[in-house]
mmCIF file of C-alpha atoms in Angstrom:
data_model
loop_
_atom_site.group_PDB
_atom_site.id
_atom_site.type_symbol
_atom_site.label_atom_id
_atom_site.label_comp_id
_atom_site.label_asym_id
_atom_site.label_seq_id
_atom_site.Cartn_x
_atom_site.Cartn_y
_atom_site.Cartn_z
ATOM 1 C CA UNK A 1 0.992 164.610 -25.381
ATOM 2 C CA UNK A 2 -1.263 162.487 -24.427
ATOM 3 C CA UNK A 3 -0.594 159.332 -26.390
ATOM 4 C CA UNK A 4 -3.962 156.576 -26.649
ATOM 5 C CA UNK A 5 -2.952 152.774 -27.239
ATOM 6 C CA UNK A 6 -5.656 150.986 -28.751
ATOM 7 C CA UNK A 7 -4.853 146.938 -28.971
ATOM 8 C CA UNK A 8 -7.107 143.923 -28.415
ATOM 9 C CA UNK A 9 -8.521 140.525 -30.027
ATOM 10 C CA UNK A 10 -8.422 141.026 -34.567
ATOM 11 C CA UNK A 11 -12.142 141.574 -34.887
ATOM 12 C CA UNK A 12 -12.817 143.301 -31.327
ATOM 13 C CA UNK A 13 -13.224 146.744 -33.131
ATOM 14 C CA UNK A 14 -10.130 148.457 -32.616
ATOM 15 C CA UNK A 15 -11.572 150.368 -36.277
ATOM 16 C CA UNK A 16 -14.852 151.418 -35.107
ATOM 17 C CA UNK A 17 -12.440 152.972 -31.631
ATOM 18 C CA UNK A 18 -10.122 154.222 -33.661
ATOM 19 C CA UNK A 19 -12.631 156.053 -35.905
ATOM 20 C CA UNK A 20 -14.454 158.037 -32.492
ATOM 21 C CA UNK A 21 -11.170 159.218 -31.515
ATOM 22 C CA UNK A 22 -9.976 161.053 -34.163
ATOM 23 C CA UNK A 23 -13.493 162.026 -35.101
ATOM 24 C CA UNK A 24 -12.319 163.533 -31.238
ATOM 25 C CA UNK A 25 -9.762 164.515 -31.942
ATOM 26 C CA UNK A 26 -6.994 162.738 -31.896
ATOM 27 C CA UNK A 27 -4.398 161.889 -34.292
ATOM 28 C CA UNK A 28 -4.246 158.599 -35.103
ATOM 29 C CA UNK A 29 -2.343 155.704 -37.318
ATOM 30 C CA UNK A 30 -3.322 152.774 -36.867
ATOM 31 C CA UNK A 31 -1.284 149.062 -37.127
ATOM 32 C CA UNK A 32 2.000 150.813 -36.141
ATOM 33 C CA UNK A 33 5.585 148.782 -35.160
ATOM 34 C CA UNK A 34 5.744 148.566 -31.321
ATOM 35 C CA UNK A 35 9.601 148.906 -32.129
ATOM 36 C CA UNK A 36 8.582 152.606 -33.754
ATOM 37 C CA UNK A 37 7.029 153.785 -30.697
ATOM 38 C CA UNK A 38 9.012 155.460 -29.055
ATOM 39 C CA UNK A 39 10.559 157.362 -32.089
ATOM 40 C CA UNK A 40 6.899 158.194 -33.112
ATOM 41 C CA UNK A 41 6.052 159.806 -30.330
ATOM 42 C CA UNK A 42 9.105 161.734 -29.651
ATOM 43 C CA UNK A 43 8.492 163.405 -33.212
ATOM 44 C CA UNK A 44 4.923 164.471 -32.431
ATOM 45 C CA UNK A 45 6.087 165.511 -29.189
ATOM 46 C CA UNK A 46 8.422 167.585 -31.680
ATOM 47 C CA UNK A 47 6.082 168.634 -33.914
ATOM 48 C CA UNK A 48 3.841 170.228 -30.987
ATOM 49 C CA UNK A 49 0.799 167.799 -31.439
ATOM 50 C CA UNK A 50 -1.290 167.520 -28.086
ATOM 51 C CA UNK A 51 -3.412 164.494 -28.538
ATOM 52 C CA UNK A 52 -2.175 161.156 -30.225
ATOM 53 C CA UNK A 53 -3.723 157.183 -30.336
ATOM 54 C CA UNK A 54 -2.168 154.462 -31.254
ATOM 55 C CA UNK A 55 -3.927 150.860 -33.023
ATOM 56 C CA UNK A 56 -1.397 147.863 -32.151
ATOM 57 C CA UNK A 57 -2.269 144.686 -32.863
ATOM 58 C CA UNK A 58 -1.225 141.227 -33.140
ATOM 59 C CA UNK A 59 0.078 142.307 -37.049
ATOM 60 C CA UNK A 60 3.370 143.252 -35.443
ATOM 61 C CA UNK A 61 3.326 139.796 -33.986
ATOM 62 C CA UNK A 62 7.330 138.940 -34.101
ATOM 63 C CA UNK A 63 7.987 142.517 -31.998
ATOM 64 C CA UNK A 64 4.560 142.711 -29.415
ATOM 65 C CA UNK A 65 7.098 141.328 -26.913
ATOM 66 C CA UNK A 66 8.297 144.711 -27.430
ATOM 67 C CA UNK A 67 5.547 146.922 -25.970
ATOM 68 C CA UNK A 68 5.527 145.852 -21.819
ATOM 69 C CA UNK A 69 9.094 147.747 -22.072
ATOM 70 C CA UNK A 70 7.381 150.370 -24.955
ATOM 71 C CA UNK A 71 4.588 151.080 -22.556
ATOM 72 C CA UNK A 72 7.777 152.449 -19.573
ATOM 73 C CA UNK A 73 10.065 153.618 -20.858
ATOM 74 C CA UNK A 74 7.151 156.584 -21.923
ATOM 75 C CA UNK A 75 5.759 156.834 -18.857
ATOM 76 C CA UNK A 76 9.305 157.363 -17.806
ATOM 77 C CA UNK A 77 9.407 160.092 -20.197
ATOM 78 C CA UNK A 78 7.163 161.989 -19.542
ATOM 79 C CA UNK A 79 3.820 161.167 -21.512
ATOM 80 C CA UNK A 80 0.731 161.167 -20.629
ATOM 81 C CA UNK A 81 -0.217 156.617 -21.276
ATOM 82 C CA UNK A 82 -3.309 155.096 -21.239
ATOM 83 C CA UNK A 83 -4.378 151.827 -22.678
ATOM 84 C CA UNK A 84 -7.292 149.914 -24.037
ATOM 85 C CA UNK A 85 -8.093 145.921 -24.758
ATOM 86 C CA UNK A 86 -10.218 145.704 -26.888
ATOM 87 C CA UNK A 87 -12.260 141.737 -26.527
ATOM 88 C CA UNK A 88 -14.136 139.706 -27.377
ATOM 89 C CA UNK A 89 -15.763 136.157 -26.898
ATOM 90 C CA UNK A 90 -14.885 133.080 -28.876
ATOM 91 C CA UNK A 91 -17.596 132.565 -30.485
ATOM 92 C CA UNK A 92 -18.415 136.288 -31.247
ATOM 93 C CA UNK A 93 -15.609 136.875 -33.328
ATOM 94 C CA UNK A 94 -15.779 133.514 -35.007
ATOM 95 C CA UNK A 95 -18.582 134.190 -35.806
ATOM 96 C CA UNK A 96 -18.223 137.654 -37.003
ATOM 97 C CA UNK A 97 -15.696 136.062 -39.243
ATOM 98 C CA UNK A 98 -17.756 133.958 -40.794
ATOM 99 C CA UNK A 99 -20.110 137.269 -41.351
ATOM 100 C CA UNK A 100 -17.552 138.839 -43.419
ATOM 101 C CA UNK A 101 -14.833 136.121 -43.927
ATOM 102 C CA UNK A 102 -11.937 138.161 -43.668
ATOM 103 C CA UNK A 103 -8.661 136.518 -42.848
ATOM 104 C CA UNK A 104 -7.354 136.389 -39.364
ATOM 105 C CA UNK A 105 -4.416 138.153 -39.546
ATOM 106 C CA UNK A 106 -1.966 134.868 -38.313
ATOM 107 C CA UNK A 107 -4.138 132.529 -40.255
ATOM 108 C CA UNK A 108 -1.522 131.945 -42.562
ATOM 109 C CA UNK A 109 0.980 131.314 -40.132
ATOM 110 C CA UNK A 110 1.705 127.242 -39.827
ATOM 111 C CA UNK A 111 1.027 124.878 -37.368
ATOM 112 C CA UNK A 112 3.163 120.831 -36.969
ATOM 113 C CA UNK A 113 -0.036 120.208 -38.046
ATOM 114 C CA UNK A 114 -0.732 122.670 -42.300
ATOM 115 C CA UNK A 115 -2.026 126.295 -41.521
ATOM 116 C CA UNK A 116 -3.428 127.537 -38.271
ATOM 117 C CA UNK A 117 -7.196 126.753 -38.269
ATOM 118 C CA UNK A 118 -9.992 130.068 -36.758
ATOM 119 C CA UNK A 119 -10.154 128.830 -33.846
ATOM 120 C CA UNK A 120 -7.104 128.341 -33.231
ATOM 121 C CA UNK A 121 -5.804 131.327 -34.488
ATOM 122 C CA UNK A 122 -8.026 133.043 -31.977
ATOM 123 C CA UNK A 123 -6.705 131.352 -29.247
ATOM 124 C CA UNK A 124 -2.886 131.455 -30.255
ATOM 125 C CA UNK A 125 -3.818 135.713 -31.119
ATOM 126 C CA UNK A 126 -4.887 135.294 -27.113
ATOM 127 C CA UNK A 127 -1.917 134.672 -26.007
ATOM 128 C CA UNK A 128 0.392 137.060 -27.637
ATOM 129 C CA UNK A 129 -1.924 139.156 -26.072
ATOM 130 C CA UNK A 130 -1.658 138.482 -22.924
ATOM 131 C CA UNK A 131 0.631 140.496 -21.285
ATOM 132 C CA UNK A 132 -1.058 143.991 -23.379
ATOM 133 C CA UNK A 133 -4.118 142.703 -21.871
ATOM 134 C CA UNK A 134 -3.177 143.215 -18.000
ATOM 135 C CA UNK A 135 -1.639 146.364 -18.804
ATOM 136 C CA UNK A 136 -4.791 148.169 -19.049
ATOM 137 C CA UNK A 137 -8.340 149.064 -19.290
ATOM 138 C CA UNK A 138 -10.187 146.188 -20.940
ATOM 139 C CA UNK A 139 -13.840 146.618 -22.433
ATOM 140 C CA UNK A 140 -15.508 143.515 -23.652
ATOM 141 C CA UNK A 141 -17.647 144.606 -27.049
ATOM 142 C CA UNK A 142 -19.116 140.959 -27.586
ATOM 143 C CA UNK A 143 -22.774 142.315 -27.214
ATOM 144 C CA UNK A 144 -21.718 146.322 -27.902
ATOM 145 C CA UNK A 145 -23.285 147.775 -31.649
ATOM 146 C CA UNK A 146 -20.398 150.442 -33.286
ATOM 147 C CA UNK A 147 -22.380 153.525 -31.424
ATOM 148 C CA UNK A 148 -21.590 152.115 -27.328
ATOM 149 C CA UNK A 149 -17.924 151.466 -28.324
ATOM 150 C CA UNK A 150 -17.429 154.751 -29.385
ATOM 151 C CA UNK A 151 -19.129 155.793 -26.047
ATOM 152 C CA UNK A 152 -16.759 153.661 -24.244
ATOM 153 C CA UNK A 153 -13.718 154.746 -25.796
ATOM 154 C CA UNK A 154 -14.898 158.434 -25.579
ATOM 155 C CA UNK A 155 -15.373 157.907 -21.737
ATOM 156 C CA UNK A 156 -12.668 156.571 -21.060
ATOM 157 C CA UNK A 157 -9.990 159.222 -22.455
ATOM 158 C CA UNK A 158 -12.433 161.790 -20.027
ATOM 159 C CA UNK A 159 -11.821 160.251 -17.279
ATOM 160 C CA UNK A 160 -7.685 160.509 -17.763
ATOM 161 C CA UNK A 161 -5.821 161.595 -15.326
ATOM 162 C CA UNK A 162 -8.414 160.914 -12.123
ATOM 163 C CA UNK A 163 -6.010 158.079 -9.777
ATOM 164 C CA UNK A 164 -8.069 155.011 -9.903
ATOM 165 C CA UNK A 165 -11.806 155.200 -12.606
ATOM 166 C CA UNK A 166 -14.906 153.343 -11.340
ATOM 167 C CA UNK A 167 -17.178 151.459 -14.067
ATOM 168 C CA UNK A 168 -20.086 150.060 -12.798
ATOM 169 C CA UNK A 169 -21.428 148.010 -15.659
ATOM 170 C CA UNK A 170 -25.394 145.697 -15.249
ATOM 171 C CA UNK A 171 -26.155 142.672 -17.109
ATOM 172 C CA UNK A 172 -27.862 139.652 -17.499
ATOM 173 C CA UNK A 173 -26.218 136.041 -17.275
ATOM 174 C CA UNK A 174 -28.890 135.129 -19.410
ATOM 175 C CA UNK A 175 -26.183 136.518 -22.026
ATOM 176 C CA UNK A 176 -23.016 135.370 -20.382
ATOM 177 C CA UNK A 177 -20.545 136.798 -17.541
ATOM 178 C CA UNK A 178 -18.798 140.044 -19.365
ATOM 179 C CA UNK A 179 -14.985 139.406 -19.829
ATOM 180 C CA UNK A 180 -14.273 142.210 -18.907
ATOM 181 C CA UNK A 181 -15.194 142.641 -15.241
ATOM 182 C CA UNK A 182 -13.051 142.764 -12.526
ATOM 183 C CA UNK A 183 -15.797 141.637 -9.639
ATOM 184 C CA UNK A 184 -18.949 140.192 -10.504
ATOM 185 C CA UNK A 185 -21.766 140.103 -8.097
ATOM 186 C CA UNK A 186 -24.759 137.885 -8.427
ATOM 187 C CA UNK A 187 -28.165 139.507 -8.085
ATOM 188 C CA UNK A 188 -30.506 137.298 -8.867
ATOM 189 C CA UNK A 189 -31.979 135.901 -5.262
ATOM 190 C CA UNK A 190 -33.233 139.440 -4.515
ATOM 191 C CA UNK A 191 -36.799 139.905 -5.430
ATOM 192 C CA UNK A 192 -37.897 140.335 -9.136
ATOM 193 C CA UNK A 193 -40.128 143.076 -10.726
ATOM 194 C CA UNK A 194 -40.054 141.027 -13.448
ATOM 195 C CA UNK A 195 -42.956 138.563 -12.511
ATOM 196 C CA UNK A 196 -45.176 142.073 -11.902
ATOM 197 C CA UNK A 197 -47.159 142.849 -14.954
ATOM 198 C CA UNK A 198 -47.145 146.388 -14.739
ATOM 199 C CA UNK A 199 -43.351 147.552 -13.743
ATOM 200 C CA UNK A 200 -41.609 144.319 -16.782
ATOM 201 C CA UNK A 201 -41.070 146.334 -19.402
ATOM 202 C CA UNK A 202 -39.630 149.340 -17.135
ATOM 203 C CA UNK A 203 -35.958 149.802 -15.557
ATOM 204 C CA UNK A 204 -33.787 149.753 -13.518
ATOM 205 C CA UNK A 205 -34.295 153.213 -13.408
ATOM 206 C CA UNK A 206 -37.692 154.273 -13.356
ATOM 207 C CA UNK A 207 -38.529 154.512 -10.102
ATOM 208 C CA UNK A 208 -41.733 152.640 -10.015
ATOM 209 C CA UNK A 209 -39.072 149.604 -10.413
ATOM 210 C CA UNK A 210 -37.196 151.515 -7.804
ATOM 211 C CA UNK A 211 -39.792 151.813 -5.097
ATOM 212 C CA UNK A 212 -40.528 148.359 -5.787
ATOM 213 C CA UNK A 213 -36.969 147.056 -4.982
ATOM 214 C CA UNK A 214 -36.495 148.784 -1.874
ATOM 215 C CA UNK A 215 -39.057 148.208 -0.249
ATOM 216 C CA UNK A 216 -37.422 144.410 -0.193
ATOM 217 C CA UNK A 217 -34.656 144.221 3.176
ATOM 218 C CA UNK A 218 -32.529 142.636 0.721
ATOM 219 C CA UNK A 219 -32.063 144.542 -1.365
ATOM 220 C CA UNK A 220 -29.815 147.535 0.881
ATOM 221 C CA UNK A 221 -28.896 144.922 2.637
ATOM 222 C CA UNK A 222 -27.277 143.775 -1.264
ATOM 223 C CA UNK A 223 -26.423 147.367 -1.538
ATOM 224 C CA UNK A 224 -24.587 147.314 1.462
ATOM 225 C CA UNK A 225 -22.107 144.075 1.276
ATOM 226 C CA UNK A 226 -21.002 145.601 -2.314
ATOM 227 C CA UNK A 227 -20.345 148.627 -0.792
ATOM 228 C CA UNK A 228 -19.279 148.213 1.944
ATOM 229 C CA UNK A 229 -16.450 145.825 0.393
ATOM 230 C CA UNK A 230 -15.246 148.582 -2.619
ATOM 231 C CA UNK A 231 -14.949 150.460 0.029
ATOM 232 C CA UNK A 232 -12.147 148.403 2.242
ATOM 233 C CA UNK A 233 -10.560 147.137 -1.227
ATOM 234 C CA UNK A 234 -10.252 150.085 -3.559
ATOM 235 C CA UNK A 235 -7.805 152.321 -1.417
ATOM 236 C CA UNK A 236 -5.712 149.588 -1.690
ATOM 237 C CA UNK A 237 -6.381 148.380 -5.679
ATOM 238 C CA UNK A 238 -5.611 152.826 -5.838
ATOM 239 C CA UNK A 239 -1.989 151.509 -3.940
ATOM 240 C CA UNK A 240 -1.202 148.513 -6.372
ATOM 241 C CA UNK A 241 -1.834 151.532 -9.013
ATOM 242 C CA UNK A 242 -4.635 150.055 -10.625
ATOM 243 C CA UNK A 243 -6.698 153.187 -12.834
ATOM 244 C CA UNK A 244 -9.644 151.273 -13.826
ATOM 245 C CA UNK A 245 -11.759 148.628 -11.837
ATOM 246 C CA UNK A 246 -14.813 147.310 -13.484
ATOM 247 C CA UNK A 247 -17.597 146.178 -11.296
ATOM 248 C CA UNK A 248 -19.893 143.892 -13.426
ATOM 249 C CA UNK A 249 -23.755 143.377 -11.067
ATOM 250 C CA UNK A 250 -25.894 140.588 -13.208
ATOM 251 C CA UNK A 251 -29.776 139.874 -12.848
ATOM 252 C CA UNK A 252 -31.159 137.312 -14.905
ATOM 253 C CA UNK A 253 -32.062 139.993 -17.429
ATOM 254 C CA UNK A 254 -29.706 142.735 -16.654
ATOM 255 C CA UNK A 255 -32.792 145.060 -16.648
ATOM 256 C CA UNK A 256 -34.447 145.757 -13.477
ATOM 257 C CA UNK A 257 -32.155 145.235 -10.332
ATOM 258 C CA UNK A 258 -28.633 144.922 -11.617
ATOM 259 C CA UNK A 259 -30.286 148.560 -13.220
ATOM 260 C CA UNK A 260 -30.993 149.573 -9.906
ATOM 261 C CA UNK A 261 -27.975 148.110 -8.107
ATOM 262 C CA UNK A 262 -25.509 150.642 -11.089
ATOM 263 C CA UNK A 263 -26.837 153.454 -10.213
ATOM 264 C CA UNK A 264 -27.702 153.518 -6.582
ATOM 265 C CA UNK A 265 -23.548 152.326 -6.597
ATOM 266 C CA UNK A 266 -21.745 154.611 -9.168
ATOM 267 C CA UNK A 267 -24.201 157.365 -7.379
ATOM 268 C CA UNK A 268 -22.601 156.359 -3.391
ATOM 269 C CA UNK A 269 -18.762 156.034 -4.936
ATOM 270 C CA UNK A 270 -19.527 159.488 -7.653
ATOM 271 C CA UNK A 271 -17.931 161.155 -3.942
ATOM 272 C CA UNK A 272 -15.637 159.492 -2.900
ATOM 273 C CA UNK A 273 -13.957 157.903 -7.243
ATOM 274 C CA UNK A 274 -13.762 159.209 -10.927
ATOM 275 C CA UNK A 275 -17.047 157.182 -11.757
ATOM 276 C CA UNK A 276 -18.712 155.491 -14.747
ATOM 277 C CA UNK A 277 -22.017 153.233 -15.815
ATOM 278 C CA UNK A 278 -22.685 150.664 -18.591
ATOM 279 C CA UNK A 279 -26.012 149.590 -18.187
ATOM 280 C CA UNK A 280 -24.960 146.013 -21.441
ATOM 281 C CA UNK A 281 -28.927 144.799 -22.358
ATOM 282 C CA UNK A 282 -30.104 148.199 -21.960
ATOM 283 C CA UNK A 283 -27.298 150.123 -23.463
ATOM 284 C CA UNK A 284 -27.497 147.467 -27.060
ATOM 285 C CA UNK A 285 -31.590 147.648 -27.348
#
């Protein structure tokens, strides 16, 4: 039986992810107490359920410390498990709570000086969930629309079973570095197609932009350096039992140079590893 665990920060999109998996044929349960994880998995296996998705979050704060050992038990019992952690910047979470006027699940906890403020609640939640985050594949939802998140979650589930999955992600520095990145490469020093009027509305996926960039040796050199670095270290990461590695490539706007290199790198590594690609700024349009 395949078990997908959805966890993460409150307001990061766990309900959206769970609904995506439900539409995908998973039997889904929201807010399962961690102490019931093993009995629930055994029950569903007896019922011949093949695909189960669970959402567990800080609403079960008192029993969250059980989760790492519970997940290890599931793996030892022969269950296929994958963990997805949804995260977002604190500013994004603050804005979402302000827009929806929802209370944070930790807002009722009492601190020494009184009820926790929203900012303190978010930081306290990060601390409580830190161990779960370390053991999961992280998706930064700060700039994702619901359809994007649904697509990302489904692509990760489809990749399950591979020894290790590479995720290449382009982004624009003007909107911040993705918090789900394991490695970040800055390519802003490369020639910028933005300053060519005919190329400005295009992206790194378009042939005229690609031909422009391929005229410059530095672009090929940068691509080669990134490839060499990953070629050297990916086998070691696989031996360390890493399931997902996210490599973020950033330029100023996330439209031309970073997109081009993500396309080229994902093509190169797809012959060696299961490879996914994302274009944060293009996908959000």
